[in-house]
Amino acid sequence: MGPDADAAASARRADPFAPLTSDMLDVGDGHELYVESVGRADGIPAIYLHGGPGSGCQPDHRRLFDPDRFCAVLFDQRGCGRSRPKGSRAHNTTAHLIADMEKIREKFGIDRWMVVGGSWGATVALAYAEAHPERVSGIALRATFLGTRAEVETAFTSRLAQFYPALYEDFLSVLPPEERAQPVDAYWRRILDADPAVHGPAARAWHDTERALSEHKPAKTRLDLASLNVWRTLPATPFMEAHYFVNDSFMSDNQLLRNADRLEGIPGIIVQGRYDLLCPPETSQALTKVWPGSELRVVEGAGHSLYDTGVRDAVMKSIADLASKIGR
């Protein structure tokens, strides 16, 4: 898993964003993580944390980092993407993810690195930085999510009903009438049910609703109710999300804001879509108030997605600006 010896290799390669290294890392508990590095071997150390929970890193995520400036490490979290066993929720908590990041850091021989993540990736980034502030040179976030039950419940109930009332009716209609008073809990319970006839429709409905909430201009704003019971490959994220969110992301109440004083001295930039319905600006604003040295950059006309207009460019600029701020 050692990096290329020649620091100028990225400039000579046909694809400067092709991985320098890629390997499976045994982190114990029966889990192996897919880990890759990109850029230049002697570049600014950084680690990228994907969202979800339950998704995985994508090739385009490599392009957030200037390959002539950074040595960026990307990995698929436990049970996600190319990591094995796929979909496993055993020994899979926020504390495990933090410990995995330390194993990755030690594997690469990195002393301190920039931590980058959006949405759920922002949650893990903050949890890691608060646990190991001495290992963090800077933090670049997109769409702050603090991992709380209240954030998820508000997004899928009152906010969904306010902005997409017909979609909210579809969302509720998937549940029996007696379960609609607490729809989020009902969805999590159904998604985690072992019976495919129960978890299948719930997982599809949750995934499609979340997708509509995540895009500023979603292609679909209604559920295709007739297709929810049709067999097809199930999306991975609802299962990992239900596992984490039913357990309050395996953190104590309001943990990330309460422990934000541990971020003192760590520079940070937060990119926030003005019309993000999943992770609204008020959350990022609350974080900046308790994190001295952090900067909030709002992208007008954008929602939650990295690919909403202006968001990706703003994230790339925040990473570059943060590197300059920490003197690299």
GROMACS .gro file of C-alpha atoms in nm:
model
  328
    1MET     CA    1   0.000   0.000   0.000
    2GLY     CA    2   0.309   0.220  -0.019
    3PRO     CA    3   0.290   0.531  -0.239
    4ASP     CA    4   0.491   0.587  -0.555
    5ALA     CA    5   0.850   0.680  -0.484
    6ASP     CA    6   0.853   0.950  -0.752
    7ALA     CA    7   0.667   1.259  -0.629
    8ALA     CA    8   0.625   1.386  -0.986
    9ALA     CA    9   0.445   1.070  -1.101
   10SER     CA   10   0.103   1.238  -1.111
   11ALA     CA   11   0.223   1.487  -1.370
   12ARG     CA   12   0.348   1.212  -1.600
   13ARG     CA   13   0.057   0.970  -1.573
   14ALA     CA   14  -0.203   0.964  -1.850
   15ASP     CA   15  -0.473   1.004  -1.584
   16PRO     CA   16  -0.348   1.213  -1.289
   17PHE     CA   17  -0.659   1.109  -1.093
   18ALA     CA   18  -0.591   0.736  -1.124
   19PRO     CA   19  -0.513   0.582  -0.783
   20LEU     CA   20  -0.155   0.582  -0.667
   21THR     CA   21  -0.244   0.288  -0.447
   22SER     CA   22  -0.551   0.071  -0.392
   23ASP     CA   23  -0.583  -0.215  -0.148
   24MET     CA   24  -0.805  -0.394   0.099
   25LEU     CA   25  -0.719  -0.313   0.462
   26ASP     CA   26  -0.813  -0.558   0.738
   27VAL     CA   27  -0.946  -0.351   1.028
   28GLY     CA   28  -1.066  -0.642   1.240
   29ASP     CA   29  -1.415  -0.759   1.340
   30GLY     CA   30  -1.433  -0.942   1.007
   31HIS     CA   31  -1.422  -0.616   0.807
   32GLU     CA   32  -1.191  -0.529   0.519
   33LEU     CA   33  -1.197  -0.176   0.381
   34TYR     CA   34  -1.128  -0.066   0.027
   35VAL     CA   35  -0.871   0.215   0.053
   36GLU     CA   36  -0.708   0.416  -0.225
   37SER     CA   37  -0.479   0.716  -0.251
   38VAL     CA   38  -0.459   0.972  -0.531
   39GLY     CA   39  -0.244   1.270  -0.622
   40ARG     CA   40   0.126   1.291  -0.541
   41ALA     CA   41   0.303   1.087  -0.278
   42ASP     CA   42   0.457   1.387  -0.103
   43GLY     CA   43   0.145   1.604  -0.133
   44ILE     CA   44  -0.070   1.758   0.138
   45PRO     CA   45  -0.227   1.467   0.330
   46ALA     CA   46  -0.606   1.458   0.320
   47ILE     CA   47  -0.881   1.202   0.377
   48TYR     CA   48  -1.222   1.203   0.212
   49LEU     CA   49  -1.533   1.072   0.386
   50HIS     CA   50  -1.829   0.968   0.172
   51GLY     CA   51  -2.191   1.023   0.261
   52GLY     CA   52  -2.481   0.798   0.335
   53PRO     CA   53  -2.423   0.626   0.560
   54GLY     CA   54  -2.408   0.335   0.321
   55SER     CA   55  -2.292   0.475  -0.012
   56GLY     CA   56  -1.920   0.469  -0.097
   57CYS     CA   57  -1.652   0.672  -0.271
   58GLN     CA   58  -1.691   0.747  -0.641
   59PRO     CA   59  -1.420   0.817  -0.902
   60ASP     CA   60  -1.532   1.180  -0.926
   61HIS     CA   61  -1.456   1.234  -0.558
   62ARG     CA   62  -1.086   1.205  -0.646
   63ARG     CA   63  -1.122   1.513  -0.861
   64LEU     CA   64  -1.204   1.732  -0.562
   65PHE     CA   65  -0.831   1.732  -0.485
   66ASP     CA   66  -0.564   1.895  -0.704
   67PRO     CA   67  -0.341   1.596  -0.793
   68ASP     CA   68  -0.031   1.817  -0.809
   69ARG     CA   69  -0.091   1.947  -0.458
   70PHE     CA   70  -0.253   1.670  -0.250
   71CYS     CA   71  -0.207   1.313  -0.145
   72ALA     CA   72  -0.570   1.227  -0.077
   73VAL     CA   73  -0.690   0.902   0.078
   74LEU     CA   74  -1.041   0.778   0.000
   75PHE     CA   75  -1.205   0.469   0.150
   76ASP     CA   76  -1.537   0.289   0.157
   77GLN     CA   77  -1.668   0.271   0.513
   78ARG     CA   78  -1.760  -0.058   0.680
   79GLY     CA   79  -2.018  -0.250   0.480
   80CYS     CA   80  -2.012   0.008   0.199
   81GLY     CA   81  -1.904   0.014  -0.164
   82ARG     CA   82  -1.616  -0.221  -0.229
   83SER     CA   83  -1.550  -0.295   0.138
   84ARG     CA   84  -1.627  -0.643   0.268
   85PRO     CA   85  -1.855  -0.794   0.381
   86LYS     CA   86  -2.085  -0.577   0.173
   87GLY     CA   87  -2.379  -0.441   0.365
   88SER     CA   88  -2.260  -0.576   0.700
   89ARG     CA   89  -2.392  -0.381   0.997
   90ALA     CA   90  -2.213  -0.596   1.255
   91HIS     CA   91  -1.944  -0.409   1.449
   92ASN     CA   92  -2.040  -0.100   1.253
   93THR     CA   93  -2.068   0.216   1.462
   94THR     CA   94  -1.931   0.569   1.452
   95ALA     CA   95  -1.660   0.467   1.699
   96HIS     CA   96  -1.557   0.186   1.464
   97LEU     CA   97  -1.531   0.431   1.173
   98ILE     CA   98  -1.312   0.664   1.378
   99ALA     CA   99  -1.086   0.374   1.475
  100ASP     CA  100  -1.069   0.269   1.109
  101MET     CA  101  -0.950   0.616   1.011
  102GLU     CA  102  -0.671   0.592   1.264
  103LYS     CA  103  -0.564   0.257   1.121
  104ILE     CA  104  -0.560   0.410   0.773
  105ARG     CA  105  -0.360   0.710   0.891
  106GLU     CA  106  -0.104   0.487   1.059
  107LYS     CA  107  -0.086   0.264   0.750
  108PHE     CA  108   0.012   0.562   0.537
  109GLY     CA  109   0.248   0.704   0.800
  110ILE     CA  110   0.060   1.034   0.813
  111ASP     CA  111   0.100   1.255   1.120
  112ARG     CA  112  -0.176   1.510   1.049
  113TRP     CA  113  -0.421   1.538   0.763
  114MET     CA  114  -0.700   1.750   0.627
  115VAL     CA  115  -1.041   1.589   0.683
  116VAL     CA  116  -1.303   1.638   0.411
  117GLY     CA  117  -1.663   1.519   0.405
  118GLY     CA  118  -2.020   1.609   0.316
  119SER     CA  119  -2.353   1.523   0.478
  120TRP     CA  120  -2.290   1.195   0.665
  121GLY     CA  121  -1.925   1.243   0.571
  122ALA     CA  122  -1.937   1.572   0.761
  123THR     CA  123  -2.074   1.386   1.064
  124VAL     CA  124  -1.785   1.140   1.062
  125ALA     CA  125  -1.535   1.419   0.994
  126LEU     CA  126  -1.649   1.614   1.300
  127ALA     CA  127  -1.666   1.303   1.521
  128TYR     CA  128  -1.312   1.207   1.419
  129ALA     CA  129  -1.174   1.559   1.465
  130GLU     CA  130  -1.327   1.588   1.810
  131ALA     CA  131  -1.181   1.250   1.906
  132HIS     CA  132  -0.835   1.318   1.757
  133PRO     CA  133  -0.788   1.695   1.716
  134GLU     CA  134  -0.411   1.658   1.726
  135ARG     CA  135  -0.428   1.459   1.401
  136VAL     CA  136  -0.630   1.716   1.205
  137SER     CA  137  -0.472   2.005   1.011
  138GLY     CA  138  -0.800   2.141   0.877
  139ILE     CA  139  -1.163   2.046   0.805
  140ALA     CA  140  -1.359   2.105   0.485
  141LEU     CA  141  -1.729   2.024   0.513
  142ARG     CA  142  -2.032   2.030   0.286
  143ALA     CA  143  -2.391   2.019   0.415
  144THR     CA  144  -2.338   1.988   0.788
  145PHE     CA  145  -2.522   1.693   0.941
  146LEU     CA  146  -2.483   1.640   1.315
  147GLY     CA  147  -2.614   1.283   1.310
  148THR     CA  148  -2.918   1.349   1.529
  149ARG     CA  149  -3.258   1.185   1.513
  150ALA     CA  150  -3.425   1.527   1.518
  151GLU     CA  151  -3.255   1.631   1.194
  152VAL     CA  152  -3.375   1.322   1.011
  153GLU     CA  153  -3.728   1.334   1.153
  154THR     CA  154  -3.772   1.700   1.062
  155ALA     CA  155  -3.645   1.645   0.707
  156PHE     CA  156  -3.879   1.351   0.640
  157THR     CA  157  -4.187   1.490   0.813
  158SER     CA  158  -4.254   1.863   0.856
  159ARG     CA  159  -4.004   1.982   0.595
  160LEU     CA  160  -4.111   1.720   0.342
  161ALA     CA  161  -4.476   1.806   0.401
  162GLN     CA  162  -4.405   2.178   0.364
  163PHE     CA  163  -4.214   2.163   0.037
  164TYR     CA  164  -4.351   1.847  -0.125
  165PRO     CA  165  -4.694   1.781   0.028
  166ALA     CA  166  -4.797   1.529  -0.239
  167LEU     CA  167  -4.473   1.337  -0.195
  168TYR     CA  168  -4.530   1.336   0.180
  169GLU     CA  169  -4.872   1.181   0.124
  170ASP     CA  170  -4.708   0.915  -0.095
  171PHE     CA  171  -4.445   0.857   0.173
  172LEU     CA  172  -4.710   0.805   0.440
  173SER     CA  173  -4.927   0.586   0.218
  174VAL     CA  174  -4.661   0.315   0.209
  175LEU     CA  175  -4.727   0.259   0.580
  176PRO     CA  176  -5.039   0.108   0.740
  177PRO     CA  177  -5.261   0.380   0.891
  178GLU     CA  178  -5.172   0.277   1.245
  179GLU     CA  179  -4.800   0.345   1.180
  180ARG     CA  180  -4.832   0.689   1.023
  181ALA     CA  181  -4.824   0.889   1.348
  182GLN     CA  182  -4.450   0.816   1.380
  183PRO     CA  183  -4.354   0.754   1.017
  184VAL     CA  184  -3.976   0.780   1.049
  185ASP     CA  185  -3.960   0.521   1.327
  186ALA     CA  186  -4.197   0.301   1.129
  187TYR     CA  187  -3.978   0.322   0.820
  188TRP     CA  188  -3.663   0.235   1.013
  189ARG     CA  189  -3.838  -0.060   1.177
  190ARG     CA  190  -3.958  -0.188   0.840
  191ILE     CA  191  -3.627  -0.135   0.662
  192LEU     CA  192  -3.449  -0.339   0.930
  193ASP     CA  193  -3.709  -0.618   0.917
  194ALA     CA  194  -3.567  -0.944   0.784
  195ASP     CA  195  -3.868  -1.009   0.558
  196PRO     CA  196  -3.807  -0.881   0.200
  197ALA     CA  197  -4.178  -0.822   0.161
  198VAL     CA  198  -4.154  -0.574   0.448
  199HIS     CA  199  -3.814  -0.410   0.396
  200GLY     CA  200  -3.821  -0.397   0.016
  201PRO     CA  201  -4.101  -0.141  -0.040
  202ALA     CA  202  -3.989   0.063   0.263
  203ALA     CA  203  -3.628   0.082   0.145
  204ARG     CA  204  -3.730   0.186  -0.207
  205ALA     CA  205  -3.973   0.450  -0.081
  206TRP     CA  206  -3.719   0.590   0.166
  207HIS     CA  207  -3.446   0.604  -0.099
  208ASP     CA  208  -3.664   0.778  -0.358
  209THR     CA  209  -3.798   1.028  -0.107
  210GLU     CA  210  -3.450   1.110   0.016
  211ARG     CA  211  -3.333   1.162  -0.341
  212ALA     CA  212  -3.605   1.418  -0.402
  213LEU     CA  213  -3.509   1.601  -0.083
  214SER     CA  214  -3.141   1.599  -0.178
  215GLU     CA  215  -3.171   1.777  -0.514
  216HIS     CA  216  -3.261   2.140  -0.569
  217LYS     CA  217  -3.449   2.050  -0.889
  218PRO     CA  218  -3.541   1.681  -0.854
  219ALA     CA  219  -3.651   1.493  -1.165
  220LYS     CA  220  -3.930   1.323  -0.970
  221THR     CA  221  -4.135   1.463  -0.685
  222ARG     CA  222  -4.377   1.172  -0.643
  223LEU     CA  223  -4.324   0.806  -0.553
  224ASP     CA  224  -4.403   0.541  -0.812
  225LEU     CA  225  -4.618   0.346  -0.569
  226ALA     CA  226  -4.695   0.069  -0.818
  227SER     CA  227  -4.325  -0.017  -0.853
  228LEU     CA  228  -4.240  -0.040  -0.483
  229ASN     CA  229  -4.340  -0.407  -0.466
  230VAL     CA  230  -4.176  -0.498  -0.796
  231TRP     CA  231  -3.859  -0.703  -0.752
  232ARG     CA  232  -3.541  -0.520  -0.839
  233THR     CA  233  -3.204  -0.455  -0.681
  234LEU     CA  234  -3.248  -0.273  -0.353
  235PRO     CA  235  -3.054   0.046  -0.277
  236ALA     CA  236  -2.789   0.002  -0.008
  237THR     CA  237  -2.814   0.330   0.179
  238PRO     CA  238  -3.156   0.291   0.348
  239PHE     CA  239  -3.036  -0.014   0.541
  240MET     CA  240  -2.719   0.148   0.673
  241GLU     CA  241  -2.903   0.473   0.741
  242ALA     CA  242  -3.173   0.296   0.942
  243HIS     CA  243  -2.905   0.106   1.135
  244TYR     CA  244  -2.725   0.428   1.230
  245PHE     CA  245  -3.020   0.659   1.279
  246VAL     CA  246  -3.225   0.422   1.496
  247ASN     CA  247  -2.917   0.421   1.722
  248ASP     CA  248  -2.877   0.801   1.721
  249SER     CA  249  -2.567   0.758   1.502
  250PHE     CA  250  -2.407   0.584   1.801
  251MET     CA  251  -2.339   0.918   1.967
  252SER     CA  252  -2.465   1.089   2.280
  253ASP     CA  253  -2.725   1.365   2.267
  254ASN     CA  254  -2.603   1.665   2.065
  255GLN     CA  255  -2.249   1.527   2.096
  256LEU     CA  256  -2.091   1.711   1.803
  257LEU     CA  257  -2.203   2.058   1.909
  258ARG     CA  258  -2.131   1.994   2.277
  259ASN     CA  259  -1.775   1.886   2.199
  260ALA     CA  260  -1.704   2.152   1.938
  261ASP     CA  261  -1.462   2.325   2.176
  262ARG     CA  262  -1.220   2.044   2.089
  263LEU     CA  263  -1.199   2.193   1.738
  264GLU     CA  264  -1.042   2.514   1.869
  265GLY     CA  265  -0.734   2.597   1.664
  266ILE     CA  266  -0.839   2.381   1.368
  267PRO     CA  267  -0.932   2.593   1.064
  268GLY     CA  268  -1.248   2.492   0.882
  269ILE     CA  269  -1.459   2.589   0.584
  270ILE     CA  270  -1.823   2.480   0.551
  271VAL     CA  271  -1.997   2.483   0.212
  272GLN     CA  272  -2.374   2.506   0.245
  273GLY     CA  273  -2.651   2.503  -0.015
  274ARG     CA  274  -2.904   2.777   0.059
  275TYR     CA  275  -3.200   2.547  -0.012
  276ASP     CA  276  -3.073   2.223   0.136
  277LEU     CA  277  -3.382   2.043   0.268
  278LEU     CA  278  -3.189   1.759   0.432
  279CYS     CA  279  -2.916   1.961   0.604
  280PRO     CA  280  -3.042   2.322   0.617
  281PRO     CA  281  -2.822   2.630   0.670
  282GLU     CA  282  -2.930   2.666   1.033
  283THR     CA  283  -2.724   2.357   1.121
  284SER     CA  284  -2.407   2.489   0.963
  285GLN     CA  285  -2.468   2.827   1.125
  286ALA     CA  286  -2.505   2.663   1.466
  287LEU     CA  287  -2.174   2.485   1.417
  288THR     CA  288  -1.985   2.801   1.324
  289LYS     CA  289  -2.108   2.969   1.642
  290VAL     CA  290  -1.933   2.710   1.860
  291TRP     CA  291  -1.629   2.652   1.637
  292PRO     CA  292  -1.398   2.955   1.641
  293GLY     CA  293  -1.199   2.983   1.322
  294SER     CA  294  -1.461   2.820   1.101
  295GLU     CA  295  -1.601   2.991   0.792
  296LEU     CA  296  -1.942   2.938   0.633
  297ARG     CA  297  -1.979   2.971   0.256
  298VAL     CA  298  -2.337   2.962   0.127
  299VAL     CA  299  -2.406   2.857  -0.232
  300GLU     CA  300  -2.715   3.039  -0.356
  301GLY     CA  301  -2.962   2.847  -0.571
  302ALA     CA  302  -2.834   2.508  -0.452
  303GLY     CA  303  -2.967   2.228  -0.236
  304HIS     CA  304  -2.803   1.930  -0.073
  305SER     CA  305  -2.635   1.748  -0.360
  306LEU     CA  306  -2.266   1.784  -0.440
  307TYR     CA  307  -2.380   1.819  -0.801
  308ASP     CA  308  -2.627   2.101  -0.756
  309THR     CA  309  -2.514   2.409  -0.946
  310GLY     CA  310  -2.210   2.568  -0.787
  311VAL     CA  311  -2.165   2.323  -0.500
  312ARG     CA  312  -1.887   2.107  -0.643
  313ASP     CA  313  -1.682   2.410  -0.746
  314ALA     CA  314  -1.731   2.564  -0.402
  315VAL     CA  315  -1.612   2.243  -0.233
  316MET     CA  316  -1.302   2.227  -0.454
  317LYS     CA  317  -1.223   2.590  -0.375
  318SER     CA  318  -1.274   2.535  -0.004
  319ILE     CA  319  -1.028   2.246  -0.007
  320ALA     CA  320  -0.770   2.452  -0.197
  321ASP     CA  321  -0.823   2.760   0.022
  322LEU     CA  322  -0.798   2.555   0.338
  323ALA     CA  323  -0.466   2.411   0.221
  324SER     CA  324  -0.335   2.764   0.169
  325LYS     CA  325  -0.466   2.867   0.509
  326ILE     CA  326  -0.274   2.591   0.685
  327GLY     CA  327   0.039   2.693   0.498
  328ARG     CA  328   0.070   2.423   0.233
   0.00000   0.00000   0.00000
